[in-house]
Amino acid sequence: MHYEGMIIRPPSEADSILLQVTLGCSHNKCTFCGTFREKRFNIKKDDVIFEDIEFARTHCRRQNRLFICDGDALIVPQRRLVPILERIKERLPWVERVGLYANTKGIGMKTDEELEELASLGVKIAYMGLESGDDQVLKEIRKGADSAKMIKMGRRIKKAGIKLSVTVLLGLAGPDRSMIHARETGRVLSDMDPDFVGALSLMLVPGTELHEQHRNGEFKLLEPTQMLAELGEMIANTHLTQGLFHANHASNYLPIRARLPRDKEKTLELISEALQGKIELKPEFMRAL
Ligand code: SF4
């Protein structure tokens, strides 16, 4: 495979074929994110992508999922993305699900019909970074979209028949705005009604603007118990039709996996017990991004 730079994928794509179609992220401005700082956004050449599909045809016959890297593959014009998906279908017929990262800019550049076309060609899940439902936080972290746009774009993904997985970031508002961030994120999640929610706990990445703001004293991190209280408030305010809310990423202090609304009360009880010290939290040295 012709991988360039660091490759990332969602935890649930750990066993997927990783096909790098773009380099970096076309937005690349979020103050907490250092993932693609070193990469200049680009779309890889078709012949390189097609060679990698041929490589997968020979070497990845046991992997029935494929994830398109890097940042936001939906930014790739439809006239180029469609032939890539058709080639995947033709040469890797055992692949049952194609996934990709999607941001509001990339989704906004596709019509509803184009999104449906991608779904018909195998795109079955899109991962979207909401981070927060609080407009003030979204502005401060330079996410490039407000909560109304997030809701609209998330709903369009679902309407096209693509499963929606949304990531939120605990601790992103600091201690003073923590509960507003929790409640507003719950509001947006409820409105979007994603199939999956993944809550990560903020860890500062050296070289990012947020790391610098922390060093200058402009941004404060949450204590583990504050992070947990924020998670509880977020779950309490999240009303999904039927979605999986998980906070079992390596960055989290307490692993949570809850089917909502079914497991809501049980999960809130678990968080309450942890806040009372009855359940041990993950020690700081064991957290990772
Ligand atoms: S849109 Fe995603 S990948 Fe791009 S800078 Fe923001 S968090 Fe990072």
mmCIF file of C-alpha atoms and ligand atoms in Angstrom:
data_model
loop_
_atom_site.group_PDB
_atom_site.id
_atom_site.type_symbol
_atom_site.label_atom_id
_atom_site.label_comp_id
_atom_site.label_asym_id
_atom_site.label_seq_id
_atom_site.Cartn_x
_atom_site.Cartn_y
_atom_site.Cartn_z
ATOM 1 C CA MET A 1 0.000 0.000 0.000
ATOM 2 C CA HIS A 2 1.234 3.506 -0.812
ATOM 3 C CA TYR A 3 0.626 5.028 2.628
ATOM 4 C CA GLU A 4 1.884 8.555 3.201
ATOM 5 C CA GLY A 5 2.333 9.983 6.707
ATOM 6 C CA MET A 6 0.412 8.891 9.771
ATOM 7 C CA ILE A 7 -2.746 6.900 9.058
ATOM 8 C CA ILE A 8 -5.655 7.098 11.484
ATOM 9 C CA ARG A 9 -8.984 5.295 11.524
ATOM 10 C CA PRO A 10 -11.862 4.930 13.993
ATOM 11 C CA PRO A 11 -11.461 2.141 16.588
ATOM 12 C CA SER A 12 -14.308 0.185 14.966
ATOM 13 C CA GLU A 13 -12.322 0.048 11.703
ATOM 14 C CA ALA A 14 -9.370 -1.743 13.330
ATOM 15 C CA ASP A 15 -9.763 -4.794 11.089
ATOM 16 C CA SER A 16 -10.648 -2.932 7.910
ATOM 17 C CA ILE A 17 -8.635 -2.570 4.730
ATOM 18 C CA LEU A 18 -7.265 0.978 4.934
ATOM 19 C CA LEU A 19 -7.323 2.633 1.525
ATOM 20 C CA GLN A 20 -5.722 6.076 1.498
ATOM 21 C CA VAL A 21 -7.522 8.260 -1.025
ATOM 22 C CA THR A 22 -6.791 11.728 0.362
ATOM 23 C CA LEU A 23 -3.862 13.160 2.264
ATOM 24 C CA GLY A 24 -4.715 15.062 5.418
ATOM 25 C CA CYS A 25 -7.825 17.120 6.081
ATOM 26 C CA SER A 26 -9.081 19.974 3.913
ATOM 27 C CA HIS A 27 -10.137 21.944 7.012
ATOM 28 C CA ASN A 28 -7.111 21.361 9.262
ATOM 29 C CA LYS A 29 -7.941 24.271 11.577
ATOM 30 C CA CYS A 30 -9.429 22.701 14.727
ATOM 31 C CA THR A 31 -7.424 24.008 17.685
ATOM 32 C CA PHE A 32 -7.267 20.654 19.523
ATOM 33 C CA CYS A 33 -6.321 18.485 16.538
ATOM 34 C CA GLY A 34 -2.768 17.681 15.586
ATOM 35 C CA THR A 35 -3.523 14.667 13.425
ATOM 36 C CA PHE A 36 -2.849 16.122 10.014
ATOM 37 C CA ARG A 37 -0.825 19.230 10.905
ATOM 38 C CA GLU A 38 2.134 18.031 8.870
ATOM 39 C CA LYS A 39 0.129 17.066 5.789
ATOM 40 C CA ARG A 40 -0.902 19.391 3.032
ATOM 41 C CA PHE A 41 -4.367 18.344 1.841
ATOM 42 C CA ASN A 42 -4.370 16.543 -1.472
ATOM 43 C CA ILE A 43 -6.272 13.878 -3.361
ATOM 44 C CA LYS A 44 -4.063 10.982 -4.380
ATOM 45 C CA LYS A 45 -3.678 10.017 -8.020
ATOM 46 C CA ASP A 46 -6.155 7.465 -9.368
ATOM 47 C CA ASP A 47 -3.449 5.075 -10.596
ATOM 48 C CA VAL A 48 -1.913 4.941 -7.083
ATOM 49 C CA ILE A 49 -5.341 4.323 -5.513
ATOM 50 C CA PHE A 50 -6.165 1.613 -8.072
ATOM 51 C CA GLU A 51 -2.790 -0.071 -7.478
ATOM 52 C CA ASP A 52 -3.629 -0.214 -3.770
ATOM 53 C CA ILE A 53 -7.005 -1.788 -4.583
ATOM 54 C CA GLU A 54 -5.112 -4.454 -6.566
ATOM 55 C CA PHE A 55 -2.783 -4.978 -3.594
ATOM 56 C CA ALA A 56 -5.842 -5.506 -1.378
ATOM 57 C CA ARG A 57 -7.256 -7.971 -3.924
ATOM 58 C CA THR A 58 -4.209 -10.160 -3.363
ATOM 59 C CA HIS A 59 -3.415 -9.569 0.294
ATOM 60 C CA CYS A 60 -6.628 -8.556 2.093
ATOM 61 C CA ARG A 61 -9.071 -11.287 1.170
ATOM 62 C CA ARG A 62 -10.158 -11.924 4.756
ATOM 63 C CA GLN A 63 -11.112 -8.302 5.521
ATOM 64 C CA ASN A 64 -14.716 -7.577 4.624
ATOM 65 C CA ARG A 65 -14.680 -3.916 5.582
ATOM 66 C CA LEU A 66 -12.784 -1.076 3.968
ATOM 67 C CA PHE A 67 -12.080 2.363 5.387
ATOM 68 C CA ILE A 68 -11.203 5.286 3.137
ATOM 69 C CA CYS A 69 -8.472 7.469 4.672
ATOM 70 C CA ASP A 70 -7.481 10.279 5.389
ATOM 71 C CA GLY A 71 -9.497 13.166 6.746
ATOM 72 C CA ASP A 72 -12.566 13.831 4.661
ATOM 73 C CA ALA A 73 -13.008 11.653 1.604
ATOM 74 C CA LEU A 74 -16.380 13.225 0.799
ATOM 75 C CA ILE A 75 -14.515 16.278 -0.396
ATOM 76 C CA VAL A 76 -13.365 14.177 -3.377
ATOM 77 C CA PRO A 77 -15.470 15.213 -6.396
ATOM 78 C CA GLN A 78 -18.213 12.724 -7.230
ATOM 79 C CA ARG A 79 -16.774 12.090 -10.712
ATOM 80 C CA ARG A 80 -13.619 10.726 -9.037
ATOM 81 C CA LEU A 81 -15.152 9.090 -5.969
ATOM 82 C CA VAL A 82 -17.699 7.019 -7.919
ATOM 83 C CA PRO A 83 -15.089 5.189 -10.074
ATOM 84 C CA ILE A 84 -13.035 4.432 -6.927
ATOM 85 C CA LEU A 85 -16.076 2.867 -5.242
ATOM 86 C CA GLU A 86 -16.994 0.993 -8.426
ATOM 87 C CA ARG A 87 -13.450 -0.382 -8.601
ATOM 88 C CA ILE A 88 -13.677 -1.514 -4.963
ATOM 89 C CA LYS A 89 -16.954 -3.287 -5.737
ATOM 90 C CA GLU A 90 -15.566 -4.950 -8.829
ATOM 91 C CA ARG A 91 -12.117 -5.988 -7.539
ATOM 92 C CA LEU A 92 -12.923 -6.589 -3.844
ATOM 93 C CA PRO A 93 -16.368 -8.184 -4.051
ATOM 94 C CA TRP A 94 -16.051 -9.588 -0.527
ATOM 95 C CA VAL A 95 -16.038 -6.071 0.984
ATOM 96 C CA GLU A 96 -19.427 -5.557 2.626
ATOM 97 C CA ARG A 97 -18.994 -2.102 4.077
ATOM 98 C CA VAL A 98 -17.071 1.019 3.123
ATOM 99 C CA GLY A 99 -16.587 3.698 5.777
ATOM 100 C CA LEU A 100 -15.139 7.204 5.707
ATOM 101 C CA TYR A 101 -14.707 10.359 7.764
ATOM 102 C CA ALA A 102 -17.143 13.122 6.860
ATOM 103 C CA ASN A 103 -17.141 16.761 7.878
ATOM 104 C CA THR A 104 -19.834 19.353 7.219
ATOM 105 C CA LYS A 105 -17.865 20.872 4.343
ATOM 106 C CA GLY A 106 -17.551 17.549 2.501
ATOM 107 C CA ILE A 107 -21.186 16.594 3.104
ATOM 108 C CA GLY A 108 -22.299 20.076 2.044
ATOM 109 C CA MET A 109 -20.565 19.639 -1.302
ATOM 110 C CA LYS A 110 -22.693 16.593 -2.149
ATOM 111 C CA THR A 111 -26.327 16.686 -3.215
ATOM 112 C CA ASP A 112 -28.799 14.286 -1.589
ATOM 113 C CA GLU A 113 -28.774 12.235 -4.806
ATOM 114 C CA GLU A 114 -24.973 12.025 -4.747
ATOM 115 C CA LEU A 115 -24.988 10.828 -1.146
ATOM 116 C CA GLU A 116 -27.563 8.190 -2.093
ATOM 117 C CA GLU A 117 -25.385 7.138 -5.011
ATOM 118 C CA LEU A 118 -22.433 6.656 -2.632
ATOM 119 C CA ALA A 119 -24.642 4.582 -0.337
ATOM 120 C CA SER A 120 -25.693 2.399 -3.282
ATOM 121 C CA LEU A 121 -22.000 1.870 -4.103
ATOM 122 C CA GLY A 122 -21.217 0.495 -0.653
ATOM 123 C CA VAL A 123 -20.618 3.497 1.632
ATOM 124 C CA LYS A 124 -22.480 2.294 4.683
ATOM 125 C CA ILE A 125 -21.024 4.352 7.517
ATOM 126 C CA ALA A 126 -19.737 7.914 7.921
ATOM 127 C CA TYR A 127 -17.849 9.140 10.980
ATOM 128 C CA MET A 128 -18.448 12.763 11.838
ATOM 129 C CA GLY A 129 -16.638 14.831 14.455
ATOM 130 C CA LEU A 130 -19.229 16.946 16.253
ATOM 131 C CA GLU A 131 -16.966 17.511 19.288
ATOM 132 C CA SER A 132 -19.494 19.834 20.952
ATOM 133 C CA GLY A 133 -23.057 21.004 20.454
ATOM 134 C CA ASP A 134 -22.268 24.322 22.125
ATOM 135 C CA ASP A 135 -21.940 27.050 19.489
ATOM 136 C CA GLN A 136 -19.494 29.033 21.597
ATOM 137 C CA VAL A 137 -17.180 26.032 21.879
ATOM 138 C CA LEU A 138 -17.523 25.214 18.181
ATOM 139 C CA LYS A 139 -16.454 28.769 17.376
ATOM 140 C CA GLU A 140 -13.562 28.745 19.830
ATOM 141 C CA ILE A 141 -12.147 25.473 18.534
ATOM 142 C CA ARG A 142 -12.602 26.667 14.911
ATOM 143 C CA LYS A 143 -14.619 23.663 13.865
ATOM 144 C CA GLY A 144 -15.889 25.512 10.818
ATOM 145 C CA ALA A 145 -19.582 24.844 11.465
ATOM 146 C CA ASP A 146 -22.209 25.756 14.035
ATOM 147 C CA SER A 147 -24.575 23.305 15.710
ATOM 148 C CA ALA A 148 -27.423 23.953 13.212
ATOM 149 C CA LYS A 149 -25.158 23.018 10.306
ATOM 150 C CA MET A 150 -23.898 19.954 12.154
ATOM 151 C CA ILE A 151 -27.470 18.755 12.693
ATOM 152 C CA LYS A 152 -28.446 19.402 9.091
ATOM 153 C CA MET A 153 -25.430 17.575 7.633
ATOM 154 C CA GLY A 154 -25.711 14.663 10.051
ATOM 155 C CA ARG A 155 -29.359 14.213 9.130
ATOM 156 C CA ARG A 156 -28.538 14.268 5.410
ATOM 157 C CA ILE A 157 -26.116 11.377 5.889
ATOM 158 C CA LYS A 158 -28.820 9.331 7.617
ATOM 159 C CA LYS A 159 -31.437 10.256 5.045
ATOM 160 C CA ALA A 160 -29.149 8.904 2.314
ATOM 161 C CA GLY A 161 -29.191 5.509 4.031
ATOM 162 C CA ILE A 162 -25.657 5.801 5.468
ATOM 163 C CA LYS A 163 -25.143 4.985 9.140
ATOM 164 C CA LEU A 164 -23.948 7.956 11.167
ATOM 165 C CA SER A 165 -21.301 7.694 13.854
ATOM 166 C CA VAL A 166 -20.609 10.904 15.764
ATOM 167 C CA THR A 167 -17.645 11.746 17.974
ATOM 168 C CA VAL A 168 -17.862 14.176 20.886
ATOM 169 C CA LEU A 169 -15.041 15.435 23.044
ATOM 170 C CA LEU A 170 -15.343 15.602 26.823
ATOM 171 C CA GLY A 171 -13.471 18.415 28.533
ATOM 172 C CA LEU A 172 -13.380 20.635 25.452
ATOM 173 C CA ALA A 173 -15.160 23.548 27.119
ATOM 174 C CA GLY A 174 -12.970 23.619 30.225
ATOM 175 C CA PRO A 175 -14.439 23.623 33.769
ATOM 176 C CA ASP A 176 -16.473 26.863 33.566
ATOM 177 C CA ARG A 177 -18.600 25.826 30.582
ATOM 178 C CA SER A 178 -18.524 22.086 31.166
ATOM 179 C CA MET A 179 -22.217 21.607 31.930
ATOM 180 C CA ILE A 180 -23.363 23.860 29.079
ATOM 181 C CA HIS A 181 -21.143 21.875 26.707
ATOM 182 C CA ALA A 182 -22.682 18.650 28.060
ATOM 183 C CA ARG A 183 -26.285 19.788 27.727
ATOM 184 C CA GLU A 184 -25.859 21.442 24.331
ATOM 185 C CA THR A 185 -24.079 18.363 22.984
ATOM 186 C CA GLY A 186 -26.951 16.228 24.269
ATOM 187 C CA ARG A 187 -29.387 18.557 22.493
ATOM 188 C CA VAL A 188 -27.561 18.287 19.156
ATOM 189 C CA LEU A 189 -27.148 14.521 19.432
ATOM 190 C CA SER A 190 -30.865 14.162 20.147
ATOM 191 C CA ASP A 191 -31.710 16.253 17.095
ATOM 192 C CA MET A 192 -29.264 14.413 14.857
ATOM 193 C CA ASP A 193 -30.201 10.989 16.231
ATOM 194 C CA PRO A 194 -27.025 9.166 15.118
ATOM 195 C CA ASP A 195 -26.645 5.392 15.103
ATOM 196 C CA PHE A 196 -23.452 5.573 17.157
ATOM 197 C CA VAL A 197 -21.930 8.132 19.498
ATOM 198 C CA GLY A 198 -18.322 7.919 20.638
ATOM 199 C CA ALA A 199 -17.288 10.140 23.537
ATOM 200 C CA LEU A 200 -13.552 10.703 23.880
ATOM 201 C CA SER A 201 -11.870 12.548 26.740
ATOM 202 C CA LEU A 202 -9.703 15.477 25.737
ATOM 203 C CA MET A 203 -5.948 14.971 25.821
ATOM 204 C CA LEU A 204 -3.797 17.894 24.784
ATOM 205 C CA VAL A 205 -1.559 17.336 21.780
ATOM 206 C CA PRO A 206 1.747 19.244 21.773
ATOM 207 C CA GLY A 207 2.005 21.637 18.850
ATOM 208 C CA THR A 208 -1.717 22.406 18.742
ATOM 209 C CA GLU A 209 -3.239 25.772 19.522
ATOM 210 C CA LEU A 210 -5.212 24.361 22.455
ATOM 211 C CA HIS A 211 -2.023 22.991 23.993
ATOM 212 C CA GLU A 212 -0.528 26.471 23.700
ATOM 213 C CA GLN A 213 -3.654 28.049 25.250
ATOM 214 C CA HIS A 214 -3.281 25.635 28.172
ATOM 215 C CA ARG A 215 0.370 26.577 28.626
ATOM 216 C CA ASN A 216 -0.577 30.261 28.665
ATOM 217 C CA GLY A 217 -3.266 29.615 31.262
ATOM 218 C CA GLU A 218 -6.075 30.525 28.823
ATOM 219 C CA PHE A 219 -7.537 27.011 28.829
ATOM 220 C CA LYS A 220 -8.035 24.726 31.828
ATOM 221 C CA LEU A 221 -8.304 20.948 31.774
ATOM 222 C CA LEU A 222 -10.995 19.085 33.690
ATOM 223 C CA GLU A 223 -10.243 16.811 36.619
ATOM 224 C CA PRO A 224 -11.206 13.156 35.980
ATOM 225 C CA THR A 225 -14.320 13.446 38.151
ATOM 226 C CA GLN A 226 -15.395 16.638 36.349
ATOM 227 C CA MET A 227 -14.951 14.802 33.055
ATOM 228 C CA LEU A 228 -17.157 12.006 34.335
ATOM 229 C CA ALA A 229 -19.818 14.392 35.635
ATOM 230 C CA GLU A 230 -19.830 16.025 32.199
ATOM 231 C CA LEU A 231 -20.329 12.630 30.561
ATOM 232 C CA GLY A 232 -23.254 11.908 32.919
ATOM 233 C CA GLU A 233 -24.908 15.238 32.095
ATOM 234 C CA MET A 234 -24.401 14.619 28.385
ATOM 235 C CA ILE A 235 -25.967 11.161 28.510
ATOM 236 C CA ALA A 236 -28.859 12.442 30.635
ATOM 237 C CA ASN A 237 -29.587 15.036 27.935
ATOM 238 C CA THR A 238 -29.179 12.692 24.978
ATOM 239 C CA HIS A 239 -32.400 11.203 23.676
ATOM 240 C CA LEU A 240 -31.805 8.779 20.817
ATOM 241 C CA THR A 241 -34.381 6.643 19.035
ATOM 242 C CA GLN A 242 -32.004 3.726 19.201
ATOM 243 C CA GLY A 243 -28.288 4.342 19.263
ATOM 244 C CA LEU A 244 -25.125 3.009 20.800
ATOM 245 C CA PHE A 245 -23.386 5.509 23.066
ATOM 246 C CA HIS A 246 -19.907 4.447 23.965
ATOM 247 C CA ALA A 247 -17.102 6.025 25.912
ATOM 248 C CA ASN A 248 -14.709 3.109 25.912
ATOM 249 C CA HIS A 249 -11.885 4.805 24.033
ATOM 250 C CA ALA A 250 -8.376 4.596 25.527
ATOM 251 C CA SER A 251 -8.642 8.272 26.539
ATOM 252 C CA ASN A 252 -11.665 7.717 28.811
ATOM 253 C CA TYR A 253 -11.521 7.307 32.593
ATOM 254 C CA LEU A 254 -14.486 4.919 32.838
ATOM 255 C CA PRO A 255 -15.464 2.547 30.012
ATOM 256 C CA ILE A 256 -19.116 2.970 29.019
ATOM 257 C CA ARG A 257 -21.126 1.147 26.377
ATOM 258 C CA ALA A 258 -24.810 1.886 26.475
ATOM 259 C CA ARG A 259 -27.679 1.224 24.118
ATOM 260 C CA LEU A 260 -29.923 4.285 24.419
ATOM 261 C CA PRO A 261 -32.572 4.790 25.586
ATOM 262 C CA ARG A 262 -32.614 1.262 27.058
ATOM 263 C CA ASP A 263 -29.477 1.507 29.235
ATOM 264 C CA LYS A 264 -29.680 5.158 30.212
ATOM 265 C CA GLU A 265 -30.668 4.790 33.888
ATOM 266 C CA LYS A 266 -28.205 1.946 34.466
ATOM 267 C CA THR A 267 -25.380 3.975 32.898
ATOM 268 C CA LEU A 268 -26.163 7.092 34.911
ATOM 269 C CA GLU A 269 -26.121 4.965 38.068
ATOM 270 C CA LEU A 270 -22.725 3.558 37.119
ATOM 271 C CA ILE A 271 -21.343 7.074 36.595
ATOM 272 C CA SER A 272 -22.830 8.179 39.913
ATOM 273 C CA GLU A 273 -21.142 5.265 41.708
ATOM 274 C CA ALA A 274 -17.816 6.140 40.087
ATOM 275 C CA LEU A 275 -18.257 9.764 41.178
ATOM 276 C CA GLN A 276 -18.816 8.538 44.757
ATOM 277 C CA GLY A 277 -15.525 6.636 44.564
ATOM 278 C CA LYS A 278 -17.151 3.177 44.508
ATOM 279 C CA ILE A 279 -15.591 2.334 41.120
ATOM 280 C CA GLU A 280 -11.960 2.952 40.325
ATOM 281 C CA LEU A 281 -11.154 5.236 37.387
ATOM 282 C CA LYS A 282 -8.441 4.548 34.844
ATOM 283 C CA PRO A 283 -5.134 5.993 36.072
ATOM 284 C CA GLU A 284 -3.731 8.900 34.051
ATOM 285 C CA PHE A 285 -0.706 6.942 32.801
ATOM 286 C CA MET A 286 -2.968 4.370 31.126
ATOM 287 C CA ARG A 287 -4.847 6.917 29.019
ATOM 288 C CA ALA A 288 -3.970 7.290 25.347
ATOM 289 C CA LEU A 289 -5.291 8.836 22.184
HETATM 290 S S1 SF4 B 1 -11.955 18.458 10.779
HETATM 291 FE FE1 SF4 B 1 -11.247 16.653 11.939
HETATM 292 S S2 SF4 B 1 -9.287 16.076 11.040
HETATM 293 FE FE2 SF4 B 1 -9.764 18.138 10.312
HETATM 294 S S3 SF4 B 1 -8.694 19.476 11.749
HETATM 295 FE FE3 SF4 B 1 -10.776 19.234 12.514
HETATM 296 S S4 SF4 B 1 -10.689 17.480 13.944
HETATM 297 FE FE4 SF4 B 1 -8.784 17.453 12.704
#
